[in-house]
Coordinates of N, CA, C and O in Angstrom, one line a residue:
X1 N -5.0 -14.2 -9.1 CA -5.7 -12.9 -8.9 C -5.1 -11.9 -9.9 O -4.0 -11.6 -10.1
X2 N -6.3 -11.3 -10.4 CA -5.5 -9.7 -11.2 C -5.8 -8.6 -10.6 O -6.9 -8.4 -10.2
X3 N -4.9 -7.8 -10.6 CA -4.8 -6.2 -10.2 C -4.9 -5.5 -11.5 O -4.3 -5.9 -12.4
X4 N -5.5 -4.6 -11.6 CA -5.3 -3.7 -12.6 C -5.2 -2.6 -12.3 O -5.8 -2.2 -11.3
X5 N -4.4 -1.6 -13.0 CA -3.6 0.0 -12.9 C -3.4 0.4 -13.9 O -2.8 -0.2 -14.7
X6 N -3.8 1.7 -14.0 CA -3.5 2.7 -15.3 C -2.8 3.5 -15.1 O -2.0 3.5 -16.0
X7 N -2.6 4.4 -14.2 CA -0.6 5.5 -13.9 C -0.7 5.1 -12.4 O -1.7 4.8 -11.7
X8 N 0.5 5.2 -12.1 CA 1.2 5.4 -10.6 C 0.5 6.2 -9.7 O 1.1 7.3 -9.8
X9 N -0.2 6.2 -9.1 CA -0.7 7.5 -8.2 C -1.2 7.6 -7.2 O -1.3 6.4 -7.0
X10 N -1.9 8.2 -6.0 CA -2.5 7.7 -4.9 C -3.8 8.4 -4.7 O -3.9 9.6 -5.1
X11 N -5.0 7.9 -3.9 CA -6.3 8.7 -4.1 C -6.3 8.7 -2.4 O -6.3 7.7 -1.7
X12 N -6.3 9.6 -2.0 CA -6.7 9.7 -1.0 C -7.8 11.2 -0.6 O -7.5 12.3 -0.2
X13 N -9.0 10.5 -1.0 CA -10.0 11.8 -1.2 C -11.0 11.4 -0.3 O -12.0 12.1 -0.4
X14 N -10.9 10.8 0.3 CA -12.2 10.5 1.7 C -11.3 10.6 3.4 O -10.2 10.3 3.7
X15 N -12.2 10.9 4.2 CA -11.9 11.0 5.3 C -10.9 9.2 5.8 O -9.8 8.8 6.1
X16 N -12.3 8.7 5.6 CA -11.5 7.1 5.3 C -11.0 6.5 4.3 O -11.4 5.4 3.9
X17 N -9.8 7.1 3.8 CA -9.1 7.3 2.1 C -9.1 5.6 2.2 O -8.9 4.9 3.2
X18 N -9.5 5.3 1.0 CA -8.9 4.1 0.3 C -8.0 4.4 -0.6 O -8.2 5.3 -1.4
X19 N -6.4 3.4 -0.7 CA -5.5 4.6 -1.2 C -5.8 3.1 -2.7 O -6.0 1.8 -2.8
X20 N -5.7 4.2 -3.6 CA -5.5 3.9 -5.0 C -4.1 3.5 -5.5 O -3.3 4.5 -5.5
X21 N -3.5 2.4 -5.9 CA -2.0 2.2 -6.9 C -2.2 2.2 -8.0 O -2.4 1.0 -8.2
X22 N -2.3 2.8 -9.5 CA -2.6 2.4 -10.8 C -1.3 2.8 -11.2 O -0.6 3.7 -10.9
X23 N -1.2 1.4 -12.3 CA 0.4 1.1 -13.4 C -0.1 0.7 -14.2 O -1.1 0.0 -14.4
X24 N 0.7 1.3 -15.0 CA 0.9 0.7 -16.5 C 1.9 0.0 -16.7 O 2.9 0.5 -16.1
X25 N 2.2 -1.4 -17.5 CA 3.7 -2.3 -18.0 C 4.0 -1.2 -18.8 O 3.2 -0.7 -19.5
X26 N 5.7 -0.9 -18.6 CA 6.6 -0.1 -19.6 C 6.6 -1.2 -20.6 O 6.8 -0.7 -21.7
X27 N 6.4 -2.3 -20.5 CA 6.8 -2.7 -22.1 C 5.5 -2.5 -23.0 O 5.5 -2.0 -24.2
X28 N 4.5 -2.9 -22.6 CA 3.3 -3.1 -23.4 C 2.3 -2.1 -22.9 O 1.3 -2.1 -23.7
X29 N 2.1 -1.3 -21.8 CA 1.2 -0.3 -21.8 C 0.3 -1.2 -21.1 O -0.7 -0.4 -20.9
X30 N -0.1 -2.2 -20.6 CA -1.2 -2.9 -20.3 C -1.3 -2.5 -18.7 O -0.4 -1.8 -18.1
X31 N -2.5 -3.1 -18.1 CA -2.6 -2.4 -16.9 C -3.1 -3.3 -16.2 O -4.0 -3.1 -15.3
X32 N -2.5 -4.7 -16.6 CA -3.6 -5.8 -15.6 C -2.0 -7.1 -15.0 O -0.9 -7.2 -15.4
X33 N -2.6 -7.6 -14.2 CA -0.9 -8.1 -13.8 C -1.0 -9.1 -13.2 O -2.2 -9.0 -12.9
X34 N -0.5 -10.1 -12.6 CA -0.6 -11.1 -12.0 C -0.1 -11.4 -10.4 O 1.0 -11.7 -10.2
X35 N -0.9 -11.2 -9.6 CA -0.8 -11.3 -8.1 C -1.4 -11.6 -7.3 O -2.6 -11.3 -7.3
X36 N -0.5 -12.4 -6.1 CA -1.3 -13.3 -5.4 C -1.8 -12.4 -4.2 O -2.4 -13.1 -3.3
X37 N -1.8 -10.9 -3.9 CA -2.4 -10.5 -3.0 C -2.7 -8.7 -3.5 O -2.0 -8.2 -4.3
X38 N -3.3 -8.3 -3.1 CA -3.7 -6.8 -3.9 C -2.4 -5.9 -3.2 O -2.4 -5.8 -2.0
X39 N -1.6 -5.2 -4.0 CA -0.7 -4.5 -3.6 C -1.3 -3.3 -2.8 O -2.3 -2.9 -3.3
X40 N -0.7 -2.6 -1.3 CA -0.7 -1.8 -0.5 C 0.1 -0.9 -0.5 O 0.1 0.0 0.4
X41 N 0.9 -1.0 -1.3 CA 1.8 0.3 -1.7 C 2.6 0.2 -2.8 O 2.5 -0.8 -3.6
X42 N 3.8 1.3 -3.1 CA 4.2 1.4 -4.3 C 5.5 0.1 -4.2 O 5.8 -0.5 -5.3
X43 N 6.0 -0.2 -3.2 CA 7.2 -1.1 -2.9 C 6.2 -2.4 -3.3 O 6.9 -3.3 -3.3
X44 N 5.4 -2.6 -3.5 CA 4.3 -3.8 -3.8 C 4.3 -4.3 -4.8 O 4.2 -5.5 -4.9
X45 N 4.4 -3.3 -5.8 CA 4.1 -3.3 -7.3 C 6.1 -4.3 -7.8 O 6.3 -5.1 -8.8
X46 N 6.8 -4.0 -7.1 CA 7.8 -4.9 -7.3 C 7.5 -6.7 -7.6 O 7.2 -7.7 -6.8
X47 N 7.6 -6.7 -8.7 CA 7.5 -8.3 -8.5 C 6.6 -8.4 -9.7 O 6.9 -9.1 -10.6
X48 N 5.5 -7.8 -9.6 CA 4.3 -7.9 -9.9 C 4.6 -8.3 -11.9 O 5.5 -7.8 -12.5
X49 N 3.5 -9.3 -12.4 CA 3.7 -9.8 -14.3 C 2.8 -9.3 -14.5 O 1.8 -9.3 -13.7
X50 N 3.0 -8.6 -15.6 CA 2.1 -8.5 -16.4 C 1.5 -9.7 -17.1 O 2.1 -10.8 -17.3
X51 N 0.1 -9.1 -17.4 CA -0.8 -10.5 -18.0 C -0.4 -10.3 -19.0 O 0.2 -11.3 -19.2
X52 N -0.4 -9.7 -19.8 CA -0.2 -9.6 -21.4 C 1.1 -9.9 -22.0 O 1.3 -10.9 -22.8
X53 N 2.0 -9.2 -21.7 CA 3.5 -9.8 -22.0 C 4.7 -10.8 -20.9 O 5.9 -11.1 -21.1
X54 N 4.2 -10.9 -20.2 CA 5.1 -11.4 -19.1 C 6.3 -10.8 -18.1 O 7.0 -11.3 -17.3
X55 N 6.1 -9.1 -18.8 CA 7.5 -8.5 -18.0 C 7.3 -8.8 -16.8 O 6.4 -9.7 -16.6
X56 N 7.8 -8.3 -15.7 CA 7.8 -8.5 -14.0 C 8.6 -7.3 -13.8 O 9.8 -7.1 -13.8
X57 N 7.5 -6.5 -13.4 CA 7.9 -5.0 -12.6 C 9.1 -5.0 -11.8 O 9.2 -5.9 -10.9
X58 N 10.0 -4.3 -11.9 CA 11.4 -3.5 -11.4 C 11.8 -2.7 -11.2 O 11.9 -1.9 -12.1
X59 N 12.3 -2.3 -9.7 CA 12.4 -1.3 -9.1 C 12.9 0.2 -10.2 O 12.8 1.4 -10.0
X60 N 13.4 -0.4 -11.4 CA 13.6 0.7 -12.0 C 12.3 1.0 -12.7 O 12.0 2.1 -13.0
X61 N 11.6 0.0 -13.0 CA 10.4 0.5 -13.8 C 9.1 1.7 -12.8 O 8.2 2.4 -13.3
X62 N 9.5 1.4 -11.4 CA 8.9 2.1 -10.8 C 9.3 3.2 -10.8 O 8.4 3.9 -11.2
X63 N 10.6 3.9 -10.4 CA 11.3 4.6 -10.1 C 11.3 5.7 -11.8 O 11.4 6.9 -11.6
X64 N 11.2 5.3 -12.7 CA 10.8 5.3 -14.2 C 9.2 6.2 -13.9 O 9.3 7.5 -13.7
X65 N 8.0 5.4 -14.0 CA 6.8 5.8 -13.9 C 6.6 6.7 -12.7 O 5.5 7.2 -12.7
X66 N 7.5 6.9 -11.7 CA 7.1 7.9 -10.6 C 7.8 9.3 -10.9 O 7.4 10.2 -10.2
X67 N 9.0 9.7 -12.0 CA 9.5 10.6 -12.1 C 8.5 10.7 -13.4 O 7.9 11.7 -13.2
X68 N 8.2 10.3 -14.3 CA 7.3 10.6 -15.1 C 6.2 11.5 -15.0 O 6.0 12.4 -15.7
X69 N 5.1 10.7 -13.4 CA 4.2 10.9 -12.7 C 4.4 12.6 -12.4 O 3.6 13.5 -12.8
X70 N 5.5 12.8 -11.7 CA 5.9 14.1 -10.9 C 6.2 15.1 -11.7 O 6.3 16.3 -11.4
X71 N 6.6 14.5 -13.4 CA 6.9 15.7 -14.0 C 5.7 16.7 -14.8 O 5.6 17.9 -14.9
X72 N 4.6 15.0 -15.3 CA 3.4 15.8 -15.6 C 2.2 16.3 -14.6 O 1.1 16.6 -14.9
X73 N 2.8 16.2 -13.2 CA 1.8 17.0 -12.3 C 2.7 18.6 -12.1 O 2.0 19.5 -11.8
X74 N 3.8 18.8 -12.2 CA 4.6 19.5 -11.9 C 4.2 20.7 -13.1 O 4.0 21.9 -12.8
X75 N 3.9 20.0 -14.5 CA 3.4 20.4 -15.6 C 1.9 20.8 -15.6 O 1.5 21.6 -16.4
X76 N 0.9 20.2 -14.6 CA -0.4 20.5 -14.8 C 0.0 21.6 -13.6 O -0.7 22.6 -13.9
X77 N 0.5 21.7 -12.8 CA 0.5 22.9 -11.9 C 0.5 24.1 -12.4 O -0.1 25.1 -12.0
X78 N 1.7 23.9 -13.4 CA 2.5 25.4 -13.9 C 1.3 25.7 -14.6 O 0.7 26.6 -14.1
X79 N 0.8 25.1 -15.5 CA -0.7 25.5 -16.2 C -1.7 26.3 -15.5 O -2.3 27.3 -16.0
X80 N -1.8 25.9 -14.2 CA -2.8 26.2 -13.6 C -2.3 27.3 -12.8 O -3.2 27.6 -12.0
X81 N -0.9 28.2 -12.5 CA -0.5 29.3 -12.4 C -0.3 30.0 -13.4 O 0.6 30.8 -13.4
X82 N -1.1 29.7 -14.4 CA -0.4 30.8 -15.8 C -1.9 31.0 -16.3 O -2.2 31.4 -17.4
X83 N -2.7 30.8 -15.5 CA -4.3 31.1 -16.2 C -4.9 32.4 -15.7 O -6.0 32.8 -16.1

């Protein structure tokens, strides 16, 4: 099975949210990965290959892409109190 993800993040924009996980591989940028069941949360994405280079997601690679995540919303915020 492939999953694919493009950043870390969660959608919950409907009454009946379907929640969204998208990643990118820190080594190669790619966003498609190899797994035997569709991840349900961010502790999910552990384990998880990429199709393209073979890394295998780690808790630091998460922990990585989620302070990332927080710094450029933290950044789109500030923007949007300085307008």
């Amino acid at each position: 099975m492939e999953f694919s993800h493009n950043h870390l993040q969660r959608d919950r924009t409907m009454e009946n949210s379907e929640e969204t996980i998208n990643f990118s591989c820190p080594n190669c940028g790619s966003s498609t990965f190899k797994t035997t069941t569709k991840p349900q949360s961010i502790e999910d994405l552990n384990g998880l290959v990429c199709n393209d280079c073979g890394h295998a997601i780690n808790g630091e690679d998460i922990k990585q892409m989620a302070v990332q995540i927080a710094k450029d919303e933290i950044k789109k915020s500030l923007r949007g109190l300085l307008r």
